[in-house]
Structures are given as structure tokens and as C-alpha cells.
XYZ file of C-alpha atoms in Angstrom:
729
model
C 159.909 -203.107 147.199
C 162.420 -205.959 147.517
C 165.658 -206.421 149.346
C 168.093 -203.290 149.550
C 170.563 -203.233 146.611
C 173.985 -204.497 147.477
C 176.991 -202.327 146.701
C 177.477 -201.771 143.097
C 180.738 -203.156 141.606
C 183.277 -200.702 140.384
C 182.472 -199.689 136.741
C 185.949 -200.520 135.848
C 185.310 -204.197 136.555
C 182.240 -203.949 134.339
C 183.784 -202.197 131.298
C 184.832 -205.508 129.762
C 181.786 -207.798 130.202
C 182.344 -211.342 131.445
C 182.026 -214.030 129.047
C 178.563 -214.857 130.367
C 176.983 -211.509 129.682
C 175.839 -212.085 126.278
C 174.459 -215.619 127.063
C 172.689 -213.928 129.983
C 171.132 -211.380 127.653
C 169.926 -214.024 125.145
C 168.255 -215.984 127.906
C 166.455 -212.861 129.017
C 165.174 -212.284 125.528
C 163.930 -215.833 125.387
C 162.382 -216.068 129.016
C 162.235 -212.659 130.479
C 159.184 -210.504 131.040
C 159.061 -208.135 128.008
C 158.369 -204.327 128.598
C 158.440 -202.277 125.596
C 160.046 -198.705 125.260
C 160.628 -196.176 122.779
C 164.236 -196.632 122.268
C 164.935 -200.033 123.996
C 163.283 -203.323 124.260
C 163.411 -204.279 128.154
C 163.208 -207.722 129.584
C 162.751 -208.401 133.477
C 164.624 -211.698 134.551
C 166.027 -212.925 137.870
C 169.638 -213.479 138.124
C 171.239 -216.878 138.844
C 174.064 -217.302 141.314
C 176.921 -216.888 138.862
C 175.637 -213.809 137.346
C 174.444 -212.396 140.657
C 177.988 -212.230 141.827
C 179.239 -210.528 138.788
C 176.331 -208.077 138.952
C 176.580 -207.309 142.622
C 172.949 -208.546 143.337
C 171.580 -211.420 145.488
C 170.538 -214.498 143.808
C 166.993 -214.394 142.415
C 167.183 -210.577 142.313
C 165.215 -209.183 139.309
C 167.254 -206.957 136.869
C 166.276 -205.309 133.510
C 168.033 -206.175 130.373
C 167.771 -203.159 128.041
C 168.601 -204.026 124.383
C 168.873 -200.945 121.947
C 166.312 -200.973 119.192
C 168.197 -200.891 115.952
C 165.289 -199.853 113.624
C 163.963 -196.676 115.405
C 163.229 -193.415 114.144
C 165.423 -190.527 115.462
C 162.697 -188.474 117.038
C 164.152 -187.199 120.126
C 166.733 -184.529 121.353
C 169.675 -186.189 123.062
C 172.224 -184.250 124.905
C 174.281 -187.247 126.138
C 174.729 -190.661 124.744
C 175.614 -192.553 127.905
C 172.643 -193.064 130.197
C 175.126 -194.624 132.751
C 176.915 -191.409 133.398
C 173.474 -189.606 133.926
C 172.394 -192.179 136.397
C 175.666 -192.025 138.248
C 175.490 -188.238 138.497
C 172.084 -188.313 140.213
C 172.637 -191.337 142.443
C 173.165 -189.287 145.519
C 170.360 -186.785 144.803
C 167.404 -189.040 143.992
C 166.847 -192.234 145.971
C 165.882 -195.548 144.281
C 166.810 -194.397 140.634
C 168.070 -197.430 138.522
C 171.795 -198.248 138.424
C 173.676 -199.434 135.483
C 175.068 -202.785 136.478
C 176.770 -203.818 133.131
C 176.938 -202.621 129.571
C 177.977 -204.309 126.363
C 177.568 -203.972 122.671
C 173.921 -202.953 122.062
C 172.807 -203.803 125.656
C 172.834 -202.631 129.201
C 171.759 -204.378 132.484
C 169.988 -202.117 135.033
C 168.690 -202.748 138.461
C 165.104 -203.353 138.604
C 162.749 -200.857 140.301
C 159.981 -202.653 141.993
C 156.493 -201.384 141.264
C 154.120 -200.503 138.234
C 154.227 -197.667 135.791
C 151.720 -194.924 136.750
C 150.113 -195.468 133.251
C 148.884 -198.802 134.310
C 146.795 -197.397 137.172
C 146.194 -193.762 136.007
C 145.990 -193.627 132.330
C 146.427 -190.531 130.126
C 143.893 -187.727 130.446
C 142.843 -189.046 133.971
C 143.266 -186.907 137.007
C 146.383 -187.656 139.119
C 145.969 -187.744 142.852
C 147.021 -184.407 144.611
C 149.426 -186.208 146.888
C 151.246 -187.881 143.906
C 151.287 -184.419 142.090
C 153.130 -183.040 145.097
C 155.492 -185.965 145.066
C 156.289 -185.430 141.323
C 156.798 -181.780 141.949
C 159.428 -182.652 144.707
C 161.107 -185.014 142.224
C 161.546 -182.276 139.612
C 162.820 -179.771 142.276
C 165.529 -182.359 143.451
C 166.768 -182.840 139.936
C 167.181 -179.043 139.354
C 169.860 -179.180 142.359
C 172.176 -181.200 140.256
C 174.677 -178.725 138.703
C 176.863 -178.744 135.566
C 180.244 -179.882 137.403
C 178.573 -183.209 138.422
C 177.398 -184.154 134.793
C 179.115 -185.482 131.616
C 180.497 -182.556 129.402
C 177.875 -180.727 127.544
C 177.930 -180.252 123.756
C 179.985 -177.206 122.392
C 176.816 -175.355 121.328
C 175.456 -175.158 124.885
C 174.870 -171.781 126.325
C 177.902 -170.590 128.371
C 175.669 -168.648 130.867
C 174.020 -171.191 133.080
C 171.000 -168.829 133.784
C 170.188 -167.607 130.127
C 166.789 -169.071 129.534
C 166.307 -167.543 126.147
C 169.543 -168.929 124.882
C 168.466 -172.328 126.285
C 165.223 -172.309 124.532
C 166.698 -171.253 121.308
C 169.370 -174.051 121.670
C 166.508 -176.659 122.064
C 164.803 -175.331 118.943
C 168.183 -175.866 116.912
C 168.621 -179.246 118.437
C 165.228 -180.237 117.576
C 165.818 -179.262 113.880
C 169.236 -180.912 113.854
C 168.296 -184.170 115.542
C 164.735 -184.809 114.640
C 163.777 -182.936 111.589
C 166.848 -183.022 109.469
C 167.721 -186.818 109.745
C 164.082 -187.763 108.744
C 163.573 -184.916 106.213
C 164.657 -187.263 103.235
C 161.972 -189.829 104.113
C 159.228 -187.501 105.599
C 159.876 -184.177 104.094
C 157.443 -184.495 101.358
C 154.716 -185.697 103.702
C 155.378 -182.599 105.968
C 155.140 -180.199 103.177
C 151.953 -181.900 102.084
C 150.682 -181.264 105.596
C 151.592 -177.579 105.445
C 154.748 -177.572 107.645
C 157.559 -175.795 105.855
C 161.243 -176.776 106.166
C 162.365 -173.843 108.278
C 159.351 -173.983 110.735
C 161.571 -174.827 113.765
C 164.320 -172.426 112.925
C 161.804 -169.605 112.558
C 160.309 -170.597 115.881
C 163.736 -170.212 117.482
C 164.136 -166.790 116.014
C 160.877 -165.682 117.701
C 161.907 -166.833 121.285
C 161.546 -163.574 123.274
C 163.631 -162.260 126.209
C 162.796 -164.307 129.344
C 163.529 -164.227 133.012
C 166.985 -165.672 134.062
C 166.718 -169.049 135.981
C 169.606 -171.184 137.190
C 170.140 -174.287 135.029
C 169.834 -177.772 136.500
C 169.524 -181.387 135.447
C 166.312 -182.147 133.624
C 164.726 -185.474 133.080
C 162.985 -184.015 129.966
C 160.614 -187.208 129.446
C 158.671 -187.455 132.504
C 155.426 -189.136 131.489
C 153.204 -191.769 133.168
C 155.134 -194.733 131.583
C 158.407 -193.408 133.035
C 157.095 -193.112 136.653
C 157.148 -196.219 138.668
C 154.904 -196.342 141.768
C 155.350 -198.863 144.416
C 152.627 -201.505 145.208
C 152.329 -200.378 148.825
C 152.899 -196.619 148.460
C 155.708 -196.492 151.106
C 158.093 -194.682 148.811
C 157.728 -191.738 146.342
C 157.397 -192.491 142.534
C 160.816 -193.233 140.815
C 161.809 -191.887 137.498
C 163.213 -194.238 134.949
C 164.401 -193.989 131.455
C 166.940 -191.086 131.673
C 168.289 -191.300 128.173
C 166.752 -187.957 127.191
C 168.115 -186.143 130.291
C 169.531 -182.633 129.665
C 170.783 -179.604 131.508
C 169.035 -176.310 131.457
C 166.078 -174.119 132.501
C 163.964 -176.093 135.028
C 160.870 -174.605 133.536
C 161.450 -176.780 130.375
C 161.048 -179.831 132.454
C 157.918 -178.734 133.949
C 156.473 -177.894 130.434
C 157.391 -181.309 129.056
C 155.994 -182.955 132.054
C 152.619 -180.951 131.657
C 152.296 -181.963 128.070
C 153.562 -185.614 128.136
C 151.694 -186.463 131.265
C 148.398 -185.474 129.435
C 146.822 -184.163 132.602
C 143.298 -182.972 132.340
C 143.081 -179.297 131.483
C 141.556 -178.418 134.822
C 144.609 -179.990 136.733
C 147.245 -177.820 134.958
C 147.318 -175.227 137.512
C 147.470 -177.455 140.353
C 150.585 -179.163 139.058
C 152.117 -175.662 138.112
C 151.443 -174.478 141.831
C 152.887 -177.692 143.377
C 156.062 -177.335 141.294
C 156.389 -173.688 142.369
C 156.041 -174.542 145.918
C 158.512 -177.368 145.762
C 161.032 -175.383 143.746
C 160.887 -172.251 146.169
C 162.078 -174.516 149.011
C 165.269 -175.453 147.168
C 166.043 -172.909 144.304
C 163.598 -169.960 144.759
C 165.150 -168.061 141.733
C 164.053 -170.929 139.643
C 160.430 -169.601 139.908
C 161.350 -166.260 138.398
C 159.048 -165.443 135.511
C 156.947 -168.612 135.806
C 153.771 -166.963 134.800
C 155.209 -165.280 131.725
C 157.713 -167.705 130.505
C 156.011 -171.204 130.878
C 153.937 -170.724 127.815
C 157.013 -170.518 125.634
C 158.249 -173.812 126.785
C 154.686 -175.268 126.337
C 154.599 -173.812 122.878
C 157.912 -175.393 121.996
C 156.911 -178.810 123.259
C 153.885 -178.664 121.248
C 155.693 -177.507 118.068
C 158.601 -180.178 118.130
C 156.050 -182.873 119.092
C 154.436 -182.589 115.677
C 157.461 -184.128 113.962
C 157.552 -187.392 116.121
C 153.849 -187.695 116.302
C 153.373 -187.436 112.441
C 156.309 -189.868 111.664
C 155.305 -192.427 114.290
C 151.643 -192.494 112.873
C 153.099 -192.643 109.303
C 155.626 -195.437 110.282
C 152.919 -197.507 112.128
C 151.084 -197.878 108.857
C 154.044 -199.816 107.411
C 153.782 -202.248 110.205
C 150.201 -202.795 109.894
C 147.935 -201.312 107.259
C 144.056 -201.483 107.609
C 141.396 -198.803 107.226
C 140.925 -198.560 110.865
C 144.781 -198.062 111.496
C 144.649 -195.492 108.780
C 141.888 -193.581 110.552
C 143.664 -193.740 113.729
C 146.808 -192.357 112.257
C 144.839 -189.705 110.467
C 143.288 -188.661 113.847
C 146.756 -188.725 115.571
C 148.289 -186.406 112.884
C 145.270 -184.136 112.963
C 145.809 -183.721 116.819
C 149.484 -182.997 116.504
C 148.885 -180.492 113.731
C 146.292 -178.725 115.774
C 148.609 -178.509 118.659
C 151.431 -177.263 116.779
C 149.520 -174.800 114.493
C 149.876 -171.698 116.679
C 153.624 -172.081 117.936
C 154.720 -172.968 114.344
C 152.416 -170.425 112.839
C 150.942 -172.792 110.378
C 148.561 -170.758 108.135
C 145.815 -173.580 108.253
C 145.360 -177.268 109.505
C 144.394 -179.645 106.779
C 141.109 -181.704 107.171
C 140.864 -185.372 107.892
C 140.463 -186.140 104.125
C 143.583 -184.277 103.094
C 145.623 -185.947 105.851
C 144.312 -189.408 105.045
C 145.242 -188.998 101.420
C 148.634 -187.713 102.048
C 149.583 -190.572 104.517
C 148.141 -193.060 102.034
C 150.277 -191.790 99.169
C 153.448 -191.702 101.341
C 152.737 -195.402 102.444
C 151.880 -196.569 98.949
C 155.152 -195.132 97.578
C 157.158 -197.200 100.135
C 155.231 -200.458 99.796
C 157.170 -203.581 98.648
C 156.461 -205.862 95.926
C 155.313 -208.898 97.970
C 152.479 -209.704 100.358
C 150.444 -206.764 101.782
C 152.874 -204.514 100.001
C 151.686 -205.687 96.574
C 148.207 -205.527 97.340
C 148.626 -201.868 98.674
C 150.479 -200.720 95.536
C 147.915 -202.497 93.350
C 145.274 -200.350 95.057
C 147.208 -197.156 95.192
C 148.030 -197.061 91.528
C 144.901 -198.294 89.869
C 143.340 -195.301 88.412
C 140.209 -194.307 86.247
C 140.992 -192.124 83.507
C 138.807 -189.129 82.672
C 137.983 -189.695 79.075
C 137.480 -185.933 78.519
C 141.282 -185.787 78.009
C 142.652 -187.932 75.442
C 145.844 -189.830 76.467
C 148.832 -188.557 74.582
C 150.954 -191.207 72.826
C 154.169 -190.223 74.329
C 152.696 -190.462 78.023
C 150.722 -193.724 78.073
C 148.832 -195.396 80.978
C 151.881 -196.994 82.183
C 153.609 -193.708 82.581
C 150.681 -192.393 84.690
C 151.016 -195.463 87.038
C 154.713 -194.746 87.375
C 154.007 -191.150 88.176
C 151.480 -192.128 90.879
C 153.911 -194.616 92.333
C 156.665 -192.128 92.727
C 154.275 -189.283 93.910
C 154.219 -190.169 97.551
C 158.004 -190.560 97.772
C 158.869 -187.121 96.153
C 161.354 -185.209 98.418
C 160.379 -181.964 100.188
C 162.145 -179.880 97.623
C 159.791 -181.125 94.899
C 156.466 -180.833 96.601
C 154.684 -177.484 96.472
C 151.551 -176.520 98.278
C 149.615 -173.723 96.667
C 146.085 -172.195 97.186
C 144.031 -175.035 95.699
C 146.696 -177.832 94.689
C 149.217 -180.101 96.145
C 151.874 -180.393 93.379
C 154.387 -183.402 93.429
C 157.268 -183.263 90.900
C 158.708 -186.656 89.631
C 160.552 -188.070 86.835
C 159.025 -190.838 84.901
C 161.239 -193.437 82.977
C 160.876 -192.971 79.318
C 159.638 -189.445 79.389
C 162.057 -186.707 78.558
C 160.815 -184.101 81.081
C 159.675 -184.001 84.808
C 156.098 -184.163 85.423
C 153.960 -182.739 88.115
C 151.050 -184.642 89.706
C 148.422 -182.152 90.786
C 145.952 -182.887 93.633
C 143.013 -180.637 94.399
C 143.114 -179.916 98.100
C 139.949 -181.416 99.400
C 139.391 -178.609 101.989
C 139.953 -175.962 99.327
C 137.462 -172.861 99.724
C 138.049 -170.807 96.628
C 135.399 -167.975 96.400
C 136.151 -167.057 92.756
C 134.405 -169.714 90.581
C 136.290 -171.468 87.762
C 134.619 -171.138 84.258
C 136.545 -173.399 82.041
C 138.289 -176.769 82.637
C 141.989 -176.477 83.012
C 142.869 -179.441 80.961
C 140.615 -178.256 78.001
C 142.409 -174.876 78.168
C 145.885 -176.550 78.095
C 144.911 -178.927 75.219
C 143.428 -175.835 73.188
C 146.745 -173.983 73.577
C 148.790 -176.942 72.594
C 146.711 -177.633 69.494
C 146.917 -174.000 68.362
C 150.691 -173.918 68.140
C 150.803 -170.289 69.464
C 153.817 -168.677 71.192
C 152.423 -169.396 74.664
C 154.509 -171.139 77.304
C 152.181 -173.286 79.282
C 152.444 -176.806 80.649
C 151.097 -179.893 78.676
C 148.057 -181.784 80.098
C 149.186 -185.330 80.163
C 146.603 -187.122 82.165
C 143.294 -186.630 84.221
C 141.675 -189.148 86.362
C 140.913 -190.555 89.792
C 143.110 -192.702 92.048
C 142.271 -194.514 95.219
C 140.722 -193.463 97.456
C 138.547 -191.164 95.358
C 141.425 -188.761 94.922
C 141.226 -186.752 91.743
C 144.533 -185.799 89.921
C 145.972 -184.269 86.881
C 149.471 -184.671 85.539
C 151.215 -181.893 83.582
C 154.614 -181.250 82.300
C 156.693 -179.446 85.066
C 158.171 -175.974 84.310
C 160.974 -175.028 86.536
C 164.581 -175.779 87.060
C 165.499 -178.623 84.675
C 167.242 -180.524 87.552
C 164.240 -180.120 89.764
C 166.722 -179.559 92.574
C 164.989 -176.417 93.789
C 161.690 -174.380 93.594
C 160.951 -172.530 90.533
C 161.578 -168.820 90.460
C 158.850 -166.407 90.409
C 158.710 -162.604 89.813
C 157.231 -161.892 93.231
C 158.500 -158.325 93.419
C 157.521 -157.444 89.898
C 158.411 -158.022 86.194
C 161.936 -156.900 84.899
C 161.494 -154.991 81.512
C 162.333 -158.077 79.419
C 159.735 -160.105 81.482
C 157.140 -157.473 80.934
C 157.707 -157.581 77.189
C 157.561 -161.477 77.176
C 154.264 -161.597 79.220
C 152.689 -159.074 76.925
C 153.653 -160.996 73.825
C 152.119 -164.247 75.275
C 148.982 -162.388 76.101
C 148.791 -161.172 72.551
C 149.417 -164.704 71.299
C 146.301 -165.866 73.252
C 144.081 -163.998 70.937
C 145.058 -166.491 68.256
C 143.746 -169.593 70.270
C 140.243 -170.761 69.026
C 138.197 -170.213 72.087
C 134.827 -171.140 70.500
C 135.088 -174.850 71.430
C 135.765 -173.781 75.057
C 132.894 -171.209 75.384
C 130.535 -171.140 72.456
C 128.495 -168.304 74.000
C 131.499 -165.919 74.764
C 130.779 -162.299 73.635
C 126.951 -162.725 73.744
C 126.628 -160.112 76.456
C 128.903 -157.397 77.911
C 131.980 -158.855 79.587
C 132.230 -156.028 82.295
C 128.538 -156.654 83.245
C 129.181 -160.383 83.584
C 132.279 -159.787 85.680
C 130.378 -157.381 87.899
C 127.503 -159.905 88.420
C 130.077 -162.604 89.333
C 131.511 -160.261 91.965
C 128.013 -159.577 93.397
C 127.142 -163.151 93.600
C 130.476 -163.724 95.311
C 129.852 -161.101 98.099
C 126.262 -162.287 98.561
C 127.470 -165.956 99.111
C 130.095 -165.011 101.736
C 129.619 -166.482 104.989
C 127.536 -164.363 107.568
C 130.700 -163.777 109.716
C 132.554 -162.450 106.848
C 129.697 -160.233 105.714
C 129.199 -158.862 109.203
C 132.755 -157.833 109.512
C 132.689 -156.349 106.032
C 129.820 -154.038 107.092
C 131.551 -153.220 110.110
C 134.571 -152.077 108.248
C 132.435 -150.009 105.735
C 132.220 -152.197 102.839
C 128.704 -152.267 101.168
C 126.493 -155.262 101.102
C 125.728 -157.109 97.737
C 122.817 -154.982 96.790
C 124.539 -151.583 97.592
C 127.705 -152.875 95.775
C 125.661 -153.603 92.603
C 124.228 -150.191 92.582
C 127.601 -148.599 92.837
C 129.385 -150.744 90.247
C 126.490 -150.503 87.893
C 127.342 -146.853 87.326
C 130.366 -147.916 85.359
C 130.565 -149.347 81.836
C 133.379 -150.167 79.276
C 133.513 -150.531 75.552
C 133.082 -153.864 73.828
C 136.250 -155.417 72.476
C 136.645 -158.665 70.755
C 136.912 -161.519 73.142
C 139.835 -163.777 73.500
C 141.272 -166.661 75.864
C 142.402 -165.151 79.320
C 144.482 -166.808 81.856
C 142.388 -164.899 84.642
C 144.722 -165.064 87.611
C 148.140 -163.758 86.482
C 149.686 -163.299 89.919
C 153.529 -163.605 90.264
C 153.332 -167.160 91.575
C 151.572 -168.359 88.420
C 154.560 -167.063 86.424
C 157.740 -169.076 86.305
C 160.962 -167.544 85.145
C 162.786 -169.540 82.319
C 166.011 -168.944 80.254
C 164.835 -168.725 76.727
C 162.879 -166.414 74.516
C 159.638 -166.998 76.342
C 161.292 -165.673 79.504
C 158.241 -166.705 81.441
C 155.980 -169.916 81.747
C 152.312 -169.373 82.707
C 151.011 -171.984 84.953
C 147.666 -172.620 86.875
C 145.108 -172.118 84.199
C 142.121 -172.976 86.542
C 140.629 -169.555 86.493
C 140.782 -169.215 82.614
C 137.777 -167.637 81.001
C 136.964 -165.956 77.660
C 136.541 -162.138 77.537
C 138.166 -158.762 77.123
C 141.947 -159.082 76.790
C 142.398 -155.640 78.645
C 141.003 -157.464 81.736
C 144.040 -160.118 81.997
C 146.452 -157.285 81.745
C 144.815 -155.083 84.327
C 144.293 -158.072 86.777
C 147.911 -158.767 86.378
C 149.073 -155.332 87.308
C 146.740 -155.648 90.382
C 148.007 -158.916 91.621
C 151.761 -158.134 91.021
C 153.849 -155.125 92.258
C 154.048 -153.044 89.083
C 156.141 -149.847 88.880
C 154.556 -146.928 86.752
C 157.250 -147.169 84.063
C 156.656 -151.140 83.649
C 152.875 -150.492 83.535
C 153.204 -147.923 80.778
C 155.674 -150.145 78.905
C 153.335 -153.141 78.997
C 150.323 -150.956 77.795
C 152.376 -149.516 74.902
C 153.549 -152.959 73.821
C 150.128 -154.571 74.134
C 148.367 -151.667 72.149
C 151.023 -151.757 69.329
C 151.051 -155.427 68.897
C 147.155 -156.030 68.655
C 144.422 -154.954 66.133
C 142.122 -152.153 67.389
C 139.283 -154.645 67.784
C 141.051 -155.828 70.956
C 142.540 -152.441 72.215
C 139.832 -149.690 71.311
C 139.025 -147.359 74.204
C 141.433 -149.078 76.669
C 142.705 -145.881 78.168
C 139.212 -144.940 79.507
C 138.473 -148.533 80.395
C 141.385 -149.936 82.352
C 140.598 -147.986 85.489
C 137.137 -149.514 85.636
C 138.700 -153.119 85.681
C 141.214 -151.947 88.302
C 138.282 -150.608 90.515
C 136.679 -154.076 90.146
C 139.753 -155.895 91.195
C 140.385 -153.657 94.062
C 136.896 -154.125 95.408
C 137.207 -157.917 94.856
C 140.299 -158.089 96.881
C 138.730 -156.175 99.814
C 136.100 -158.791 100.206
C 137.997 -162.051 99.299
C 141.021 -161.048 101.460
C 138.794 -160.164 104.404
C 137.154 -163.617 104.053
C 140.418 -165.207 104.153
C 141.276 -163.606 107.484
C 138.009 -164.613 108.997
C 138.052 -168.167 107.594
C 141.752 -169.006 107.416
C 141.330 -170.323 103.987
C 144.408 -170.731 101.848
C 146.494 -168.590 104.182
C 149.669 -170.906 103.786
C 149.790 -169.778 100.065
C 152.469 -167.000 99.416
C 150.358 -164.797 97.191
C 147.592 -164.962 100.016
C 150.079 -164.155 102.652
C 151.028 -160.942 100.915
C 147.616 -159.987 100.105
C 146.470 -160.454 103.943
C 149.532 -158.530 105.141
C 148.495 -155.575 103.141
C 144.839 -155.718 103.919
C 144.550 -152.360 105.738
C 145.781 -150.554 102.580
C 143.568 -152.764 100.431
C 140.476 -151.704 102.465
C 141.249 -147.962 102.512
C 141.697 -148.020 98.740
C 138.547 -150.043 98.066
C 136.317 -147.804 100.149
C 137.871 -144.576 98.799
C 137.369 -145.949 95.234
C 133.819 -146.773 95.923
C 133.240 -143.217 97.082
C 132.413 -144.283 100.503
C 133.544 -142.577 103.775
C 136.372 -144.096 105.718
C 134.984 -145.712 108.955
C 137.130 -145.708 112.015
C 136.156 -148.886 114.104
C 135.610 -148.780 117.758
C 137.833 -151.807 118.215
C 141.510 -151.002 117.826
C 142.435 -154.625 118.409
C 140.645 -155.624 115.200
C 142.523 -153.116 113.057
C 145.873 -154.370 114.385
C 144.712 -158.077 113.872
C 143.786 -157.205 110.205
C 147.093 -155.300 109.660
């Protein structure tokens, strides 16, 4: 363990470092034993006689020179900035902790703790000796005895009541948002949105913190993992905690939770660690164990939730230091693990697969690559693309503009990245083009049950060539970029300054918006659909729609089909029999959008009123169907519905509108039944649950199910499993 430390000089004597401190620090960097840390670079070096006297050490005694890393991501919550004050406060409570011997600009000199990090003898995931577990529990219990009056002043936002556990956890979530997410959002926000983490995820987590048992606050280490625990060579003393920079003051249960997660104990040792902590704490502060069984999970959830931010950022940042395919694979796996751990506490609707994560990381990295060395090679690989010759390149958006858009895509801020059901959309401005453009990437894990009929780029180009009064994006480019990542580039429709998200009529159309949409649906009848679908109108449209729905139901996963039967929905054959009883009149076909939900309608301030986006589900068929499907997908008041039907009927020739009054309810039935199966499958599989239109549909599923079974003439079935019903609602 080395000789006992000599009395520490008064801090006042060290506040103005002697002239030789800087030279000593420089020497330590050159010849000292380097030990890396997250926030400091540490060097172990023995002291010479002159410096030994200044530091109050014996000649030859080792000390640690800690140099603050300048280029380090802000990925931790800090309560205090001065580690020396923390160490001074605990000196009399915990033996052997390091002492601050001197401080200067960007460096500190600490006493050296003899021993080795626990991580070097017992790595992450390995079982920790039971005796050592008990010693660690004793350490945590001793820390909890340090009270507020012995510590540096706390920030103003700290809870006033030193036993309010709920207030403390809420404070932690807000601090994580302020100190971790916000400072990094400009650089990483677009990446987080691409991975499915919304901007307000931590704040919403704080709002959900429940009432908890009261426990007296104490000093917390808050970063007690295997690298920060020093064990002696001979085992003649308990382990020593080092690196107190993240120490805080609050509920002792938080320290236990961070210790459990960051120590990476094997799962079967969790209960042993918790029991040891409870036994140790009962000896010194029995009330600190109040609510342990109920409340520990809330702190564990917070630790896993906030960890997703540093874990993702460190993984992405590491690619800048060394980019290889192996390193990209490792970073992808690290991000996947972090997202899976945070999914439940942050209520992420889904966790992207490895392919989606890899592409998001690569685009983020490529957008930041420099113009020399490895950066130049990376950029050349990233922005080389293979055009899809099915779409002719427009004159005003040449291939150079495509490369510029790809170069900017990965650096798009979070406010310009939108993740939908099937696409990731990044909005950028390209030099020389007068409008913002959106780079659209198909999500590799997309699981859309409804099949596309027409190619979106062909539909948009047909609308553009028809010169009709339909407000739709222009298709500017189509191709594949590295690594085998298909993309499309469209003109962006939304706020001109692209400073915020577009506005959608999510609560239903206003009267003038209803008129504008009907006028555009009427204009679609003027688009020549024959090049898109030469066989349109060869058979009954309703029969074709019905057959597509039957195929969809028959192809659902067995788990979804089993649950559908349990809830009273018919199988594919029985559904075919029921729906075949209905028929509709033949009407002249036209180009249809096919998915007019409110998130596919963007408000605008001109005579068009609305722009229609996302034409992936476009098809050729009965124009009545487009109108009815819109009313099914969008909250539509009866008076707005009647207004739209009247305007639609008056503005179109009878060949498009005949018998609509008797037929529209048949299409409505079809859409209600379709939603009953599709939304149930989304609940079962978790597909696309992060899209807002899907969220709303799933939240109202109990009503959808009741209306669907009633419309099919089937008896309502009460399930024997009340938990299932509550889960579906």
C-alpha cells in the first residue's frame, strides 16, 4: 500500500501553484505512466525532493497528475465543478480516498492510490466475489452519511426537501436534458431523430416519475464502476473509490442503481448486490431502505434512459477517430444495445435494426468528414451514387446538386429530420437551387402490409407533366448511395425557412382546407394514368380492392392471425365471403393518392391551401375511394363530410360520381375492416409505432375493433383476458 501519507499542506499555500508545478506536469506527460480516463488524462509519476516538499509527500512517492481533456463530449451530469471540495468533504468519512495536493490551469495533482482497477482483475460481465460485494455495499452506505452542510453549495434548482425522492429523480431527468442532450443536440440531434429518439424524450420521462417513498439524501459517487474501484495488491484494505467528479447529493437509491448498471454485474448477481446494499444501509441509515423493492426500478430506468445519449454519441464520435468497417460494426452494435436498453423507459415505439443504425451512423460521419486524407476517401465513397435511369435528371437539378444534397444530409439538424412510417426524411438547402429539398431514405426494417402499386417517382413526374392544379412535390433524383442505400430527392413542402416542422391538419380539415383538397382530387382526374397503369379499369375496382385486403389478411403473421381470431375477427376465407356480398357501380377511373391521412397533407399559405405528399400508395381506380379513405383516416365532422361530398359531386362529370350515395358506405366498411387487421398487427409486431398516424390508430383500437365486428355483422366477443383488452386500449 506504500508509506502513510504525510499531512496535507493547507490549501491556501497551494492556491497559487509554485513556479515548478507546470514544469512538473510537463515532465509527467513525457515520462509518467499514462492512465486514460473519460474526462482527464492521468499520469502516475514519482516526485523529486523539491516537489515532494511542496506537495507534502516523501521523496519518491507516486502522485497522479490529472490533465483535463479539452476535446471531450459533455455526456455527464455534474453537480459541482470542483472535485477538490468533494474530496475534502469525504476525507473524514471514507479512508484512503485521494487527496488534491495542488491545482492549476487545466491540471490537478492527486495523491496516488496504490492498487489496480477492479476492471483489470474482474472485467465487465464477470461475477464479483461476494466479500467484495459486501465491501462495496459498505462504501455506499458510508457515503450516504455525508450530509448537505458538509458539502459545497448545491445548484439553485435542487429540491429543498432532503427526503423527496420523486423531486430528486425529476431533477436528474431535467439535468440530463440540460447538461447532456441540449449541448450536443446541434451536432447529434439529427442522428438521434434518425434513430427514433424524439427531442423531448427525457422531459417526458421526468413527467412520468411517480410518487416514491421518502429517503434521506446523502452524498453519492454516481459513477461507481470497475474502472473507478481500486483494489489493493494484498487485499489488506477495502476497495477505494476514485474519480469523484460526478458526485452528487440526493437519494441513496440512485447510487445503487448507477452502480448496478455501470458495474455490469451478471443478471443473476443483481439480487445479491441489492441485498448487501440493504443490509449495509440498515446499519447506518435504516430509513434509506424505505421503498427499495418498489422504487429501485425507477432509478434503473432513468440510468438506462440517459445512458443512450452518451453511448450513442461516443460510438459515433469514435468513428471520427478511426473509421473501418470493423469499427462501424462495433459502433452499430453499441448503439443497438443502448437503444434496446432505453426503449422501455423512454417509450421508444421501436428499435431500428442494425442495417438502419449502420446507415444512419455512416451518413452522420460522412457529413463531418474533412477534405484530406481518410476524410477525402470517406466523402468520395459516401457521395458516389448510382442514378436510377427510370427517372430522367431534370436540368435545374443536375448530378452535382445530388452529390451536394447527399453531402449535407447527415449533418441536417434535428428540426429538419422527420421519421415517418416508411421513410427517413432529411431537409437540406443545395446551393444554386431555389427551394429546400428532402432526401428520402426507405427504412430498411419497414414492414408495410399494404402493397404499393405504382412507383412514386413515376406518379410525381406524371402530375408534373400534366400541369394540373395539384400541389405535390417534384421528383428530382432517384438512385442508390453507399452502402447499398436507396434514396429519392424531392422538393420540400413546408415552412419556407425550414426552421420547424410542417403543419398538418391532424384534428381534421377546416372548411377552406376541405374545399382545397376536393379541388385537387378533382384535378387528379385530368392526369393521364394510362402510362402508369395501362390495365386500369379492366375489372371491377371494388373487387380488386377486396381481393387485396383478403391477401393482406391471409399473409399476416400467425401470431397476429391468432389474436385476430381471439378477438372475433374472421379469417381470410370467411372475410372474403362476407365482403363479396357487397358491390359498387362502375365509375371512370383516375389517378388516386391512396393514403390521404392528415400527415400526408401539409398546410400552405396560398390558393392550394394544402400540399399532398407521400405518393407511395398511389393507384388508379374509383375517385370516390380516395375521398372515403381520407374521411376514414382523418377526423371529419359530419358537416365537413357533407361539404366535401357536395363540392366533389358538383365539380365532376357524372361518369366519376354516379351512384356514389349508395356506394360510399361500402368503401367505408372496407377501410374499417382493413384498419382492424392492420392496427392489430402493428400492436403485435411493433411495426411503425413511432409514426404519429399509427400512434393515433393504435390508441383508438378498441373502438376500431368494435365498429369492424359490428359492421361485418359479427357478434361482439368478450375476451377472457382483461389484461389483453387493457393493453390494446
